[in-house]
């Protein structure tokens, strides 16, 4: 009672002693995930804009090449799908760049700069992880979608129609985003700095995997489903999915063949991505959960 | 019931072990409603760990934590922690912020996360930022803030959802004196609003002025917990500082010192000292307020020209604090020796 009167005197007004707590329980959990995700998207607006500019520049480069060839008298392909395909030659790299820049900072930032001190215990690590992952996936997907819209736009101008296969390809691209993003998040979960996570995941994706792949192509005919960049090939591969074998062998010398796989099958790509993404994300979460400051 | 003695958080036999240390060792502590409880201990004593245990950021190896909610003390567990911890605002270890965010953005996020009524958030954020005098800074990026300003925002981040309990880990550490005083004033203001504050520090003077009670922890063990007055009277030694009129040279000092000594020698635990820097006589005694009163009475009755007579709180407590810490250091070392011996035998 006494306390209450002091309150009135000091603040000049009656504060409600207990406010009504909103949505406790699972509704609160979802709300927290949403709030963290929203904050993350706003915080990363600049990054998203820069990546959209990069996507736009890539698109313009391809457009210049097309127009240049057209000017030299090379005719437009008969099929709009073939024309669209010309613009997708660098989509794997675009995914790699964007997923690396989104994924690598997800966990490590809060330890690198100790911003975790202010976040915990206001939110549990589990919900922070889910919220951030969803937000970053959405932003990344948006950048890729933006690129496809540019492509669809130019195809529509030239052919007055958009081939359906372009949207199938978009689907594979978004799946590839999931795969690479999960992989970079795993790096983010144990590396000491964002820069380190970026460098290492790029080294893996651009060098280590392709070295393993080339070595393997010499000695075996196993489909390289454990090589992440291989999953990028279906983004363009789906335009002309082979009826029979999805690999070709070239003899190098007596008894020595090189086996080149052109694209995973849709089932292979789906299952592979699902398994890898789950394993990467789950391990990242476990490492994050037990990670201590400094 | 007297609101002063209503327990709002209770720690029972709390123990937290890490690989090489027992950071918190069988800790029993009660926090009363409406008080400021200072949590004092040197670096590495286990203050942060204790607070992390309350925040459910760490799980104790043994012991329990009770938090009052709806009039009942309820045991903190993994399924009720969201609910019980809603009423507590935490600031644990140095707050670091996203440099490119503003106080408004950050505090709004925290209010949302804590389920503060959405319609009131904007108002609440503006009001509390105003309370610490940072209204013009509310939309500036946090990267441009001074340490003191950041610390204030850190405290606001703990109280934006208007909890009735605040757990603050060294909120004054690393700040300049002005910022420290501002933080202290803010904490007193919050106490007057009826909030309970559990506040840690490794420096006694940071909490001596505002804490109602002080808990001293060392090597994870609670060595004392009481009001300042009681702790002071427990202090085995302390000193009165007396400043006299017209003390100009060595002769004056000797003469006055001799006279004081003659009058009150029986009350003192050690010989009188004269502090040249501050120009005061230091009279070591056992801290008993009764004796303190007698000493003053005798000196005045004998017409000593006293112009200042103080028993500085901080000095006294410092002694007490160091006594407790060194005592616990000794016990700890003995304990370690024994442990090492046992290890050797095994
Ligand atoms: N995550 C941890 N792992 C191992 N030891 C820890 C950890 N956190 C704290 N400690 C140890 O526990 C003891 C108490 O630490 P802490 O609670 O941070 O002390 P304070 O906050 O009082 O300075 C220290 O010896 C510290 O090294
Ligand atoms: Mg600490």
mmCIF file with all atom_site columns, C-alpha atoms and ligand atoms in Angstrom, chain A residues 292, chain B residues 18 21 23 42-49, ligand 1:
data_model
loop_
_atom_site.group_PDB
_atom_site.id
_atom_site.type_symbol
_atom_site.label_atom_id
_atom_site.label_alt_id
_atom_site.label_comp_id
_atom_site.label_asym_id
_atom_site.label_entity_id
_atom_site.label_seq_id
_atom_site.pdbx_PDB_ins_code
_atom_site.Cartn_x
_atom_site.Cartn_y
_atom_site.Cartn_z
_atom_site.occupancy
_atom_site.B_iso_or_equiv
_atom_site.pdbx_formal_charge
_atom_site.auth_seq_id
_atom_site.auth_comp_id
_atom_site.auth_asym_id
_atom_site.auth_atom_id
_atom_site.pdbx_PDB_model_num
ATOM   1  C CA  . UNK A 1 292 ? 29.852 -19.510 -24.865 1.00 0.00 ? 292 UNK A CA  1
ATOM   2  C CA  . UNK B 2 18  ? 32.345 -25.476 -14.489 1.00 0.00 ? 18  UNK B CA  1
ATOM   3  C CA  . UNK B 2 21  ? 35.952 -24.122 -10.859 1.00 0.00 ? 21  UNK B CA  1
ATOM   4  C CA  . UNK B 2 23  ? 31.655 -20.702 -9.721  1.00 0.00 ? 23  UNK B CA  1
ATOM   5  C CA  . UNK B 2 42  ? 35.878 -9.382  -6.642  1.00 0.00 ? 42  UNK B CA  1
ATOM   6  C CA  . UNK B 2 43  ? 36.220 -10.367 -10.287 1.00 0.00 ? 43  UNK B CA  1
ATOM   7  C CA  . UNK B 2 44  ? 35.622 -14.045 -10.774 1.00 0.00 ? 44  UNK B CA  1
ATOM   8  C CA  . UNK B 2 45  ? 33.657 -14.397 -7.528  1.00 0.00 ? 45  UNK B CA  1
ATOM   9  C CA  . UNK B 2 46  ? 30.606 -15.810 -9.277  1.00 0.00 ? 46  UNK B CA  1
ATOM   10 C CA  . UNK B 2 47  ? 28.314 -12.779 -9.567  1.00 0.00 ? 47  UNK B CA  1
ATOM   11 C CA  . UNK B 2 48  ? 27.633 -13.088 -13.272 1.00 0.00 ? 48  UNK B CA  1
ATOM   12 C CA  . UNK B 2 49  ? 27.184 -16.824 -12.976 1.00 0.00 ? 49  UNK B CA  1
HETATM 13 N N1  . LIG C 3 .   ? 31.345 -20.520 -19.193 1.00 0.00 ? 1   LIG C N1  1
HETATM 14 C C1  . LIG C 3 .   ? 32.290 -20.742 -18.272 1.00 0.00 ? 1   LIG C C1  1
HETATM 15 N N2  . LIG C 3 .   ? 33.096 -21.807 -18.369 1.00 0.00 ? 1   LIG C N2  1
HETATM 16 C C2  . LIG C 3 .   ? 34.052 -22.035 -17.439 1.00 0.00 ? 1   LIG C C2  1
HETATM 17 N N3  . LIG C 3 .   ? 34.274 -21.256 -16.394 1.00 0.00 ? 1   LIG C N3  1
HETATM 18 C C3  . LIG C 3 .   ? 33.511 -20.163 -16.237 1.00 0.00 ? 1   LIG C C3  1
HETATM 19 C C4  . LIG C 3 .   ? 32.469 -19.838 -17.171 1.00 0.00 ? 1   LIG C C4  1
HETATM 20 N N4  . LIG C 3 .   ? 31.856 -18.700 -16.770 1.00 0.00 ? 1   LIG C N4  1
HETATM 21 C C5  . LIG C 3 .   ? 32.495 -18.325 -15.644 1.00 0.00 ? 1   LIG C C5  1
HETATM 22 N N5  . LIG C 3 .   ? 33.479 -19.203 -15.308 1.00 0.00 ? 1   LIG C N5  1
HETATM 23 C C6  . LIG C 3 .   ? 34.346 -19.118 -14.123 1.00 0.00 ? 1   LIG C C6  1
HETATM 24 O O1  . LIG C 3 .   ? 33.520 -19.042 -12.996 1.00 0.00 ? 1   LIG C O1  1
HETATM 25 C C7  . LIG C 3 .   ? 34.035 -18.128 -12.064 1.00 0.00 ? 1   LIG C C7  1
HETATM 26 C C8  . LIG C 3 .   ? 33.008 -17.057 -11.760 1.00 0.00 ? 1   LIG C C8  1
HETATM 27 O O2  . LIG C 3 .   ? 32.852 -16.232 -12.886 1.00 0.00 ? 1   LIG C O2  1
HETATM 28 P P1  . LIG C 3 .   ? 31.824 -15.033 -12.949 1.00 0.00 ? 1   LIG C P1  1
HETATM 29 O O3  . LIG C 3 .   ? 30.509 -15.503 -12.466 1.00 0.00 ? 1   LIG C O3  1
HETATM 30 O O4  . LIG C 3 .   ? 31.883 -14.467 -14.315 1.00 0.00 ? 1   LIG C O4  1
HETATM 31 O O5  . LIG C 3 .   ? 32.447 -14.015 -11.898 1.00 0.00 ? 1   LIG C O5  1
HETATM 32 P P2  . LIG C 3 .   ? 32.123 -12.473 -11.673 1.00 0.00 ? 1   LIG C P2  1
HETATM 33 O O6  . LIG C 3 .   ? 30.956 -12.110 -12.516 1.00 0.00 ? 1   LIG C O6  1
HETATM 34 O O7  . LIG C 3 .   ? 31.856 -12.363 -10.210 1.00 0.00 ? 1   LIG C O7  1
HETATM 35 O O8  . LIG C 3 .   ? 33.355 -11.729 -12.072 1.00 0.00 ? 1   LIG C O8  1
HETATM 36 C C9  . LIG C 3 .   ? 35.318 -17.583 -12.653 1.00 0.00 ? 1   LIG C C9  1
HETATM 37 O O9  . LIG C 3 .   ? 36.382 -18.311 -12.106 1.00 0.00 ? 1   LIG C O9  1
HETATM 38 C C10 . LIG C 3 .   ? 35.186 -17.867 -14.114 1.00 0.00 ? 1   LIG C C10 1
HETATM 39 O O10 . LIG C 3 .   ? 36.429 -18.080 -14.702 1.00 0.00 ? 1   LIG C O10 1
#
